[in-house]
Tab-separated table of C-alpha atoms in Angstrom:
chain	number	residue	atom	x	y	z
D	1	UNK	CA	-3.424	-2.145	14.928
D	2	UNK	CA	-6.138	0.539	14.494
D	3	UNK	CA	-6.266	4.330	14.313
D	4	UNK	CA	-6.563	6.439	17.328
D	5	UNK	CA	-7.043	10.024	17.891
D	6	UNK	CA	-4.172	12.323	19.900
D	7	UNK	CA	-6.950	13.638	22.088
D	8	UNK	CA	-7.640	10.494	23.083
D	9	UNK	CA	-4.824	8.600	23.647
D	10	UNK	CA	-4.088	7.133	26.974
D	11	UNK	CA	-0.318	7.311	28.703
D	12	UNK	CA	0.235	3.417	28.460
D	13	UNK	CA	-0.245	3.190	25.316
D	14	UNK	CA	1.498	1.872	22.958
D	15	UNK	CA	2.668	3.288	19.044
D	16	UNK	CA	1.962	0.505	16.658
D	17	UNK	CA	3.641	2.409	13.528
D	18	UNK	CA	6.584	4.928	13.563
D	19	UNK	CA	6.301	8.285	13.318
D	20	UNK	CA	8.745	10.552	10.998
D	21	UNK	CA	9.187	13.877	8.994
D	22	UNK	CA	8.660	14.753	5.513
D	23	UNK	CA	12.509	13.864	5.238
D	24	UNK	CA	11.670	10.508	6.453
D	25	UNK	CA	13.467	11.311	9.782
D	26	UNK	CA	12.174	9.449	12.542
D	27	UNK	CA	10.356	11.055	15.330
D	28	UNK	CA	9.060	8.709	17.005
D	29	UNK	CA	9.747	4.753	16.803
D	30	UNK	CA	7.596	1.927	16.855
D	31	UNK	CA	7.119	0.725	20.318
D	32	UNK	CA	7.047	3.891	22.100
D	33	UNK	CA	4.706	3.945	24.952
D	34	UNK	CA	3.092	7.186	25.421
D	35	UNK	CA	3.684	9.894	28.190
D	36	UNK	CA	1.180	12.587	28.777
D	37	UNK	CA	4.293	14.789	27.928
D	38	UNK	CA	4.576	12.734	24.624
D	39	UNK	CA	1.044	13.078	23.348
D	40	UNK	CA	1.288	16.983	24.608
D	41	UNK	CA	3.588	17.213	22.007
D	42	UNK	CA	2.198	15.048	19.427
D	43	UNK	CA	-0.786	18.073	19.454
D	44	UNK	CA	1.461	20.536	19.771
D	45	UNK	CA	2.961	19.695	16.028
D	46	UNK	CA	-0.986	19.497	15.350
D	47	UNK	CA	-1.350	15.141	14.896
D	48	UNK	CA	-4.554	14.227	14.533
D	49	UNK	CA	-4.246	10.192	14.988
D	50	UNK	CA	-1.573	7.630	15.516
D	51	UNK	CA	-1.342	3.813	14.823
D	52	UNK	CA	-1.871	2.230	18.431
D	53	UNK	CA	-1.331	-1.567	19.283
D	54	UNK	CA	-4.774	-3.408	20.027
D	55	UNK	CA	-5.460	-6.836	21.022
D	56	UNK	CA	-8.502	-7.197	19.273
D	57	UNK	CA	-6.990	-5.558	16.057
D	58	UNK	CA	-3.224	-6.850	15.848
D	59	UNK	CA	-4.000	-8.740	12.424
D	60	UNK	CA	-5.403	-5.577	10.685
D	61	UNK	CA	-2.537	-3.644	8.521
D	62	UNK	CA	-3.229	-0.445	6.987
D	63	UNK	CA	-2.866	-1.305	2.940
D	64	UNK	CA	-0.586	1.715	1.653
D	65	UNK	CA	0.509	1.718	-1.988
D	66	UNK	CA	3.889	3.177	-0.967
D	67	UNK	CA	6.040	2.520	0.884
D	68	UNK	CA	8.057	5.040	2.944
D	69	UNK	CA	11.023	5.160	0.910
D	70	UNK	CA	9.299	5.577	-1.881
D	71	UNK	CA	6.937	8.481	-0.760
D	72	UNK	CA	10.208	10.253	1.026
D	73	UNK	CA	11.893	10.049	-2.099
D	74	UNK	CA	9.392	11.321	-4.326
D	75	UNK	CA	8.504	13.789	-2.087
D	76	UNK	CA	12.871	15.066	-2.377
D	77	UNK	CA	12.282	15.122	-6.397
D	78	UNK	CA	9.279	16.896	-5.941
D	79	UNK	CA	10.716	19.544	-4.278
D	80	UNK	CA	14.103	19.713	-6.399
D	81	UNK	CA	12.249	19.975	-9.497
D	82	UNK	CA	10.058	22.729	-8.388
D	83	UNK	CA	13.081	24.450	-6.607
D	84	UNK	CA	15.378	23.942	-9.897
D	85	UNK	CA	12.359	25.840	-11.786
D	86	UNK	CA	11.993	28.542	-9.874
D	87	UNK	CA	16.416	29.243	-9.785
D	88	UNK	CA	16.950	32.306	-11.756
D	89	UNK	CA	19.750	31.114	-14.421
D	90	UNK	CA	22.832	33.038	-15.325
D	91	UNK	CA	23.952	30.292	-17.517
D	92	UNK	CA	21.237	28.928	-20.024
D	93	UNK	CA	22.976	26.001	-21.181
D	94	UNK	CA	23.384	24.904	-17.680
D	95	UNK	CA	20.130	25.703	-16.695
D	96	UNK	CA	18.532	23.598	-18.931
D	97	UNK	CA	21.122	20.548	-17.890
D	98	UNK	CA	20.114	21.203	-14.260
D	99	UNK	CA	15.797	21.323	-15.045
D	100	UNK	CA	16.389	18.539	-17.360
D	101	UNK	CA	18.510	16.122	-14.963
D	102	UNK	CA	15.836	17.057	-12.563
D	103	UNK	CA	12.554	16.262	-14.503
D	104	UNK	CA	14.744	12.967	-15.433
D	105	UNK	CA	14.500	11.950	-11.840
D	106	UNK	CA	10.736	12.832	-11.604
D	107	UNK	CA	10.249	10.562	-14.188
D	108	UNK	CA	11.938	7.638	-12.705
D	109	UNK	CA	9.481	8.322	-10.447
D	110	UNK	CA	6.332	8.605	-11.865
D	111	UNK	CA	7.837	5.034	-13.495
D	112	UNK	CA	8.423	3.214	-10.341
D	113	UNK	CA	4.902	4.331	-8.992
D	114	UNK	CA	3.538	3.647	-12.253
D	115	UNK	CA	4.578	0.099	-11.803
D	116	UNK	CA	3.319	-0.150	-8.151
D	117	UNK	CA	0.092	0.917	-9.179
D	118	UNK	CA	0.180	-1.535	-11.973
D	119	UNK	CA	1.199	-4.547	-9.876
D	120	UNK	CA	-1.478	-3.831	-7.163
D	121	UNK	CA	-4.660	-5.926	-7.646
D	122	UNK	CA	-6.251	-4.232	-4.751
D	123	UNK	CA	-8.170	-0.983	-4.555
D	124	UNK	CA	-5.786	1.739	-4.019
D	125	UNK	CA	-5.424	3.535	-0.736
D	126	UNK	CA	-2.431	6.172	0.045
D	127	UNK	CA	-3.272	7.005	3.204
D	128	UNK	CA	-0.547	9.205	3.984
D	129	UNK	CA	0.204	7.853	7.447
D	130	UNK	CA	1.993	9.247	10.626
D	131	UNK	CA	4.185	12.176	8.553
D	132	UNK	CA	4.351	15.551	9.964
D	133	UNK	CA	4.534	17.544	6.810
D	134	UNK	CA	6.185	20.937	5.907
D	135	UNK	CA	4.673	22.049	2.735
D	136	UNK	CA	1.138	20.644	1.761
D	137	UNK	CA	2.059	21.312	-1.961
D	138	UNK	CA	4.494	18.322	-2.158
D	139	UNK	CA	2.347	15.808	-0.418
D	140	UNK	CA	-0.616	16.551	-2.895
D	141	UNK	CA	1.697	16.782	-5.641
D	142	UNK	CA	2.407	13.090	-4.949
D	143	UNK	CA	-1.304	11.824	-4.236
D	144	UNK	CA	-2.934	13.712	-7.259
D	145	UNK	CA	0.134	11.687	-9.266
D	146	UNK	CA	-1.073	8.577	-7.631
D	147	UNK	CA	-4.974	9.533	-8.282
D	148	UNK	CA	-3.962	10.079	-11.571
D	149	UNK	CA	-1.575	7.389	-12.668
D	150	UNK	CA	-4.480	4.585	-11.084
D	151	UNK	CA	-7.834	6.552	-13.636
D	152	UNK	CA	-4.955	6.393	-16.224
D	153	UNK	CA	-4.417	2.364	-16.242
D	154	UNK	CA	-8.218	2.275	-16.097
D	155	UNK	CA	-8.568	3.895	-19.189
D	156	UNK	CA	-5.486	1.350	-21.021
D	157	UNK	CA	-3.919	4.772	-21.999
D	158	UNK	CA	-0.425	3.025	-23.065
D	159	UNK	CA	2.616	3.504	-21.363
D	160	UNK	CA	3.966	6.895	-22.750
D	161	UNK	CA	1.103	8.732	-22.429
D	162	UNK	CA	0.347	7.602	-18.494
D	163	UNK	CA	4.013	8.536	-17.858
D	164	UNK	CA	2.584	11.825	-19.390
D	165	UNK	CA	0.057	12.242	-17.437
D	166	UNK	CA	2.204	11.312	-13.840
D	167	UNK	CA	4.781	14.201	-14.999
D	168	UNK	CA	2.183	16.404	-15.308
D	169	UNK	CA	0.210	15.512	-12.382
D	170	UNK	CA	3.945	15.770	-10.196
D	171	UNK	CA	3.696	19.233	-11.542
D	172	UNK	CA	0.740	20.406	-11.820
D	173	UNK	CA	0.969	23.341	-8.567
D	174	UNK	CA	4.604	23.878	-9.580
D	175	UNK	CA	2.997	27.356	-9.809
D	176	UNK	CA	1.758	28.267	-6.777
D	177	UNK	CA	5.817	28.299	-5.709
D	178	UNK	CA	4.965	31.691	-7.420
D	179	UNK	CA	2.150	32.874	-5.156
D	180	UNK	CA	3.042	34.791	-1.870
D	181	UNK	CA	2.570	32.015	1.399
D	182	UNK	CA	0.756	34.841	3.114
D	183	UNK	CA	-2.058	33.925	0.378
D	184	UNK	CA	-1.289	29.974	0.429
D	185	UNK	CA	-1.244	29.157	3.693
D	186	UNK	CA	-3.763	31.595	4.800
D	187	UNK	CA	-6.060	30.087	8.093
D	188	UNK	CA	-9.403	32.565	7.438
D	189	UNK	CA	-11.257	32.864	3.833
D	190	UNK	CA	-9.530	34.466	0.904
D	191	UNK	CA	-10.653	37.835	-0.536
D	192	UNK	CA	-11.374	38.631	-4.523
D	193	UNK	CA	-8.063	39.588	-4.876
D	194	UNK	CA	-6.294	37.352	-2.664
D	195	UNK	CA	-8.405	34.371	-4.822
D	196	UNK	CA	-7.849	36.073	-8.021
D	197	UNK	CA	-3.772	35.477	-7.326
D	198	UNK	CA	-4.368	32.088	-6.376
D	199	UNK	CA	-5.992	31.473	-10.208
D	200	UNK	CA	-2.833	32.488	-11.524
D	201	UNK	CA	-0.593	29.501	-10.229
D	202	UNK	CA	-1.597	27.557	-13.840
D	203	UNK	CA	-0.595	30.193	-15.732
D	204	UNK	CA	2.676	30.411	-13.434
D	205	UNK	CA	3.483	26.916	-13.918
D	206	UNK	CA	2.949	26.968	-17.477
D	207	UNK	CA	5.014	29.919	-18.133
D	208	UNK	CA	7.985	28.269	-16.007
D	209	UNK	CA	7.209	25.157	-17.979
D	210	UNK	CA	7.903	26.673	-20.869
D	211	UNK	CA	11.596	26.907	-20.054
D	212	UNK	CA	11.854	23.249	-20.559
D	213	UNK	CA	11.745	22.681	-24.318
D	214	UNK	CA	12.313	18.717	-24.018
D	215	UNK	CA	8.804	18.063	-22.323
D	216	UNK	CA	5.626	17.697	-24.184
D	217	UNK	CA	2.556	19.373	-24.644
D	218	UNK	CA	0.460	17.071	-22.853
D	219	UNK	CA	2.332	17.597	-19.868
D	220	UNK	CA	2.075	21.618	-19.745
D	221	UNK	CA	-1.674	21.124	-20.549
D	222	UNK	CA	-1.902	19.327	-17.501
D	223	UNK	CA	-0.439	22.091	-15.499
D	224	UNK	CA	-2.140	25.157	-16.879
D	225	UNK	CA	-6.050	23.317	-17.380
D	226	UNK	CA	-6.323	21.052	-14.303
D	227	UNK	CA	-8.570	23.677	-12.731
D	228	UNK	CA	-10.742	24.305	-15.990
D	229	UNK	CA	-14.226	22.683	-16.059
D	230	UNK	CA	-16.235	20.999	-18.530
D	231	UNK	CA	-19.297	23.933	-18.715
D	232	UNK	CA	-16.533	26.552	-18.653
D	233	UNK	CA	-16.659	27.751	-15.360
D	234	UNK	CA	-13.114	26.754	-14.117
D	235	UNK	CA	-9.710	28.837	-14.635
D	236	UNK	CA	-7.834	30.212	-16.062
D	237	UNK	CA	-9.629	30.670	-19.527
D	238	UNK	CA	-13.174	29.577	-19.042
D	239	UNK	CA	-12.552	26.647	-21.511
D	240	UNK	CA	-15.365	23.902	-22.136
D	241	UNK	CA	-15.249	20.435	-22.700
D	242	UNK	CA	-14.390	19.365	-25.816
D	243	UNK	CA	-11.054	22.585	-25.583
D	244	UNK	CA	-9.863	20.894	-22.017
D	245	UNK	CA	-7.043	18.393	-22.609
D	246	UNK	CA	-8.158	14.701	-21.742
D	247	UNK	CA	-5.020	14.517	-19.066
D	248	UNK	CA	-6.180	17.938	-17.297
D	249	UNK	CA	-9.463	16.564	-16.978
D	250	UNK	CA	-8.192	13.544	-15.376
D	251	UNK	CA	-6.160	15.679	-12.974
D	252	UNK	CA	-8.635	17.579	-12.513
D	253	UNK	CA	-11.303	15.067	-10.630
D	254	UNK	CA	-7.570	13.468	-8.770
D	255	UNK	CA	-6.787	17.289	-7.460
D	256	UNK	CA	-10.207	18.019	-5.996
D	257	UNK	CA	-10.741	14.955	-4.489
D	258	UNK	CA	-7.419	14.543	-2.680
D	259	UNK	CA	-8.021	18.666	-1.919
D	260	UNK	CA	-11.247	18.397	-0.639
D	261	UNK	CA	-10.375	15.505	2.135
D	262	UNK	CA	-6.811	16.860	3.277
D	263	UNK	CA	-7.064	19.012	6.731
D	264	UNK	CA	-5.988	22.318	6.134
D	265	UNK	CA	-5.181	25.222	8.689
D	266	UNK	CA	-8.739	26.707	7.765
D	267	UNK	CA	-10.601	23.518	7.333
D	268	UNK	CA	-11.195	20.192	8.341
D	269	UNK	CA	-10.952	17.259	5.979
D	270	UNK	CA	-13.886	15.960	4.438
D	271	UNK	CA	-14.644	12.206	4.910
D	272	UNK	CA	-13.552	10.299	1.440
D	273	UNK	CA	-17.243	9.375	0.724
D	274	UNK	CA	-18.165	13.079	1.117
D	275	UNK	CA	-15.348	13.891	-1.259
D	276	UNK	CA	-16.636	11.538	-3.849
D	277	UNK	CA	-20.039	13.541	-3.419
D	278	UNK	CA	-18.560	16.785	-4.159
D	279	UNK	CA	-17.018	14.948	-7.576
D	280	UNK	CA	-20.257	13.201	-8.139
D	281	UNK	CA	-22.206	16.523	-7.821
D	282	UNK	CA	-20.356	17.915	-10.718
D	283	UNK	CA	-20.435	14.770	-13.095
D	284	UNK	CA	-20.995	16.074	-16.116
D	285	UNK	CA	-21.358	19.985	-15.544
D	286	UNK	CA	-17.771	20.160	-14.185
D	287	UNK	CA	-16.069	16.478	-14.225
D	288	UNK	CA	-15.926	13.681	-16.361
D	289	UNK	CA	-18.532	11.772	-15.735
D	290	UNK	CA	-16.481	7.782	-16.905
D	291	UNK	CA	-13.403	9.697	-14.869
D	292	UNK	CA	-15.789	10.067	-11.849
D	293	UNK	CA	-16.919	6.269	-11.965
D	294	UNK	CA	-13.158	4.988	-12.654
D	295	UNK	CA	-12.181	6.874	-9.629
D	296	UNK	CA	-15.100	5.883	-7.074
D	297	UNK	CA	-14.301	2.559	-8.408
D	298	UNK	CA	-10.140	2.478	-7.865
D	299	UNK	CA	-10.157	3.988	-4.493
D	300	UNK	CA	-10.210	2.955	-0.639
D	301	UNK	CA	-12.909	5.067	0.885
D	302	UNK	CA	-12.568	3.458	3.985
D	303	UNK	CA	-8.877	2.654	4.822
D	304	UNK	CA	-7.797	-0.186	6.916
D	305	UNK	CA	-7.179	0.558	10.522
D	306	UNK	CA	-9.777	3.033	10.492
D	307	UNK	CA	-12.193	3.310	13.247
D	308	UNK	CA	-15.935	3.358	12.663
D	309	UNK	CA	-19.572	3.849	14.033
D	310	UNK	CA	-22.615	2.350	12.279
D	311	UNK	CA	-26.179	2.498	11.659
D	312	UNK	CA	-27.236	-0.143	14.083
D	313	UNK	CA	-24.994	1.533	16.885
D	314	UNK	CA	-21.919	-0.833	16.521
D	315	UNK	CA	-18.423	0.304	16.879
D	316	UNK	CA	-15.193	-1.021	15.259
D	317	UNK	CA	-11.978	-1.234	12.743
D	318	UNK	CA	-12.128	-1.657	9.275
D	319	UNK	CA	-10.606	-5.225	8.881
D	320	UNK	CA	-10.459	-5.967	4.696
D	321	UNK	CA	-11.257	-4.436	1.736
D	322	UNK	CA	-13.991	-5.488	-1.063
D	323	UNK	CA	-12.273	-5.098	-4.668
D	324	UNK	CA	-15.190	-4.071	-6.566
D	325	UNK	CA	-17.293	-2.120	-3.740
D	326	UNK	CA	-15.043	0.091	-2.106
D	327	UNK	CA	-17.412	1.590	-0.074
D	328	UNK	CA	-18.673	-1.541	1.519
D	329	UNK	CA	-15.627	-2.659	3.728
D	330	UNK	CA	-15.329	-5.340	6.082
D	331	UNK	CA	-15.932	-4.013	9.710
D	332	UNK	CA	-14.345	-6.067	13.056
D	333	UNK	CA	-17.236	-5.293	15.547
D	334	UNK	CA	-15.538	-4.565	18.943
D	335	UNK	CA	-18.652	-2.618	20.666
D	336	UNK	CA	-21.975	-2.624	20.451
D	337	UNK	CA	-24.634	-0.493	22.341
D	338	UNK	CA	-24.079	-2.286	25.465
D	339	UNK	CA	-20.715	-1.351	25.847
D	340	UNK	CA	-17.085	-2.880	24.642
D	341	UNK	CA	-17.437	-6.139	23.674
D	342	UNK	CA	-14.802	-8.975	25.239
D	343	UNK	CA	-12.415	-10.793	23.034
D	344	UNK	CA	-14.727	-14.076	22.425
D	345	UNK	CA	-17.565	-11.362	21.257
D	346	UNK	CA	-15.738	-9.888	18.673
D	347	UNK	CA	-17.208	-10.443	15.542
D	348	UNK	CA	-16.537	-9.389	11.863
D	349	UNK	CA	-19.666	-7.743	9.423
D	350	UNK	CA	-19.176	-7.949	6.018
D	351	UNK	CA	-21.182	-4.126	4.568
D	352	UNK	CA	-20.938	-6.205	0.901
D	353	UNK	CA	-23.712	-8.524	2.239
D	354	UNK	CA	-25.233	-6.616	5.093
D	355	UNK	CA	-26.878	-3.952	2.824
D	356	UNK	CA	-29.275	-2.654	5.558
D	357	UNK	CA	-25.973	-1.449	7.590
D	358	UNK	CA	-24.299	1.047	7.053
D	359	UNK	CA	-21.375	3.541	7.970
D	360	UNK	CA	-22.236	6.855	9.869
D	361	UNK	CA	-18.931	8.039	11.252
D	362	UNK	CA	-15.187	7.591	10.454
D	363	UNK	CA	-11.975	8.652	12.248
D	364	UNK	CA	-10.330	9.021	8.746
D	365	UNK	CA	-11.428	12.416	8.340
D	366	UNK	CA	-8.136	12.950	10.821
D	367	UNK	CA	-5.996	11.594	8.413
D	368	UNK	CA	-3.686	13.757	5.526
D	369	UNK	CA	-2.731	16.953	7.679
């Protein structure tokens, strides 16, 4: 299978991977061919790309960490917790039952992703497939927790203090439940002030943290520091290196990068190499610089599936990962300058080996509305 975009989809064909809700409510199954009323409607709920069947791609899989059930779920805790937060209590002892049942299920969670991560002996790639998502927030709640958990086993934290640092990371814009959705979701650019309220979602979260005397430090640090930076330019107290909690700073590099290539109302996604440029750019004035390697070094840039364009005008699907050089894929070569190659042309390029080629365009910027 391989990625294609909405715009260009074809009525014929045919949807290689299902498509559902944030609930994990199917919208559309596997199988489906598509209508011109179909696709209509895929852009009307603003998809970007689908799964399609191919021919000359059938073997390729995209490699997701996740699975659905796992992502849905998460996604449900997410959501509770925050909601259970953000309840104004008329009973104290039962409010703190209620938070504390509720961050009991997060960390199940961060647990059971903790041990996919850990069991994975590939490079880590959450693309976050054919969802149609309600709330941003929740979704990159759940990759910054991924982000995180994976530069967390890279550094052999042990096991309490990565199931720390997932807690934190699940909760880290429990906050911005605080700031008006006028302000979040806004399409144009934000003013001062409109910015200025924005800053205030770590102090937000912290403060509703703070109702929950049974979780640590660590894990409010993460929630009200993930936006400070190493030479004290971040928010919301200017702090420097040395003051910023090791776990914010790891959150820290995982929120910008995952923030950076989302699609937003106002924006388009960045490419994932182009978001490892804007971390890069700041190692050591406002990231980690060992966090910054660990992370280029743990993630799929380019996903499987993906479609491509490179430097010596070929055209094709990313076919296989390489472990250690993430950004030097295996490419299945399905058109070349000439045109679409036939079935017997096909050939496979291995970027790992064939240094003098490289990739100039990728269809993955589509991905993560």
């Amino acid at each position: 299978m391989k990625t294609a975009k909405v715009q260009d989809l074809n009525e014929g064909d045919i949807l290689a991977r299902p498509i559902t809700d944030s609930y994990g409510r199917v919208l559309l199954q596997k199988g489906v061919k598509f209508t011109n009323r179909i696709i209509q409607r895929l852009a009307d709920f603003q998809f970007k790309y689908v799964y399609v069947q191919d021919e000359l791609t059938e073997d390729i899989y995209p490699q997701n960490l996740l699975d659905d059930q796992v992502r849905f779920e998460t996604i449900h805790h997410i959501r509770e917790s925050f909601r259970a937060f953000n309840e104004q209590p008329t009973n104290l002892k039962q409010h703190q039952y209620v938070l504390e049942k509720s961050l009991n299920e997060v960390q199940k969670k961060v647990e059971e992703i903790n041990k996919i991560i850990q069991d994975n002996d590939e490079i880590l790639s959450i693309m976050s497939d054919l969802f149609l998502y309600d709330d941003y927030v929740y979704m990159h709640s759940l990759n910054v927790t991924v982000y995180s958990l994976a530069l967390a086993n890279e550094l052999d934290y042990p096991k309490h203090k990565i199931e720390q640092i997932g807690i934190g990371a699940l909760l880290h814009d429990l906050g911005k439940t605080q700031v008006p959705k006028a302000i979040l979701h806004k399409p144009g650019k934000l003013t001062d002030l409109e910015f200025s309220i924005i800053k205030e979602h770590t102090v937000y979260g912290y403060d509703l943290l703070k109702q929950a005397h049974f979780l640590s430090n660590e894990v409010k640090y993460c929630v009200v520091q993930h936006h400070e930076r190493l030479n004290g330019s971040g928010y919301p107290y200017g702090l420097v290196g040395p003051n910023i909690h090791p776990y914010a700073q790891i959150l820290a590099v995982a929120d910008v990068f995952d923030a950076v290539t989302t699609n937003r109302v106002y924006r388009r996604g960045m490419l994932p190499h182009e978001g490892l440029e804007i971390l890069y750019s700041g190692s050591g004035e406002l990231f980690r610089p060992e966090y910054v390697d660990l992370f280029r070094r743990t993630i799929s840039i380019y996903p499987n599936g993906a479609e491509v364009e490179l430097s010596n005008g070929a055209k094709g699907v990313i076919c296989e990962q390489n472990k250690h050089l993430p950004d030097r894929p295996k490419v299945r070569v399905l058109e070349n300058e000439e045109g679409k190659l036939h079935k017997s042309q096909v050939y496979e390029i291995n970027l790992a080996t064939s240094l003098d080629i490289m990739i100039t365009r990728c269809n993955v910027s589509s991905i993560n509305e």
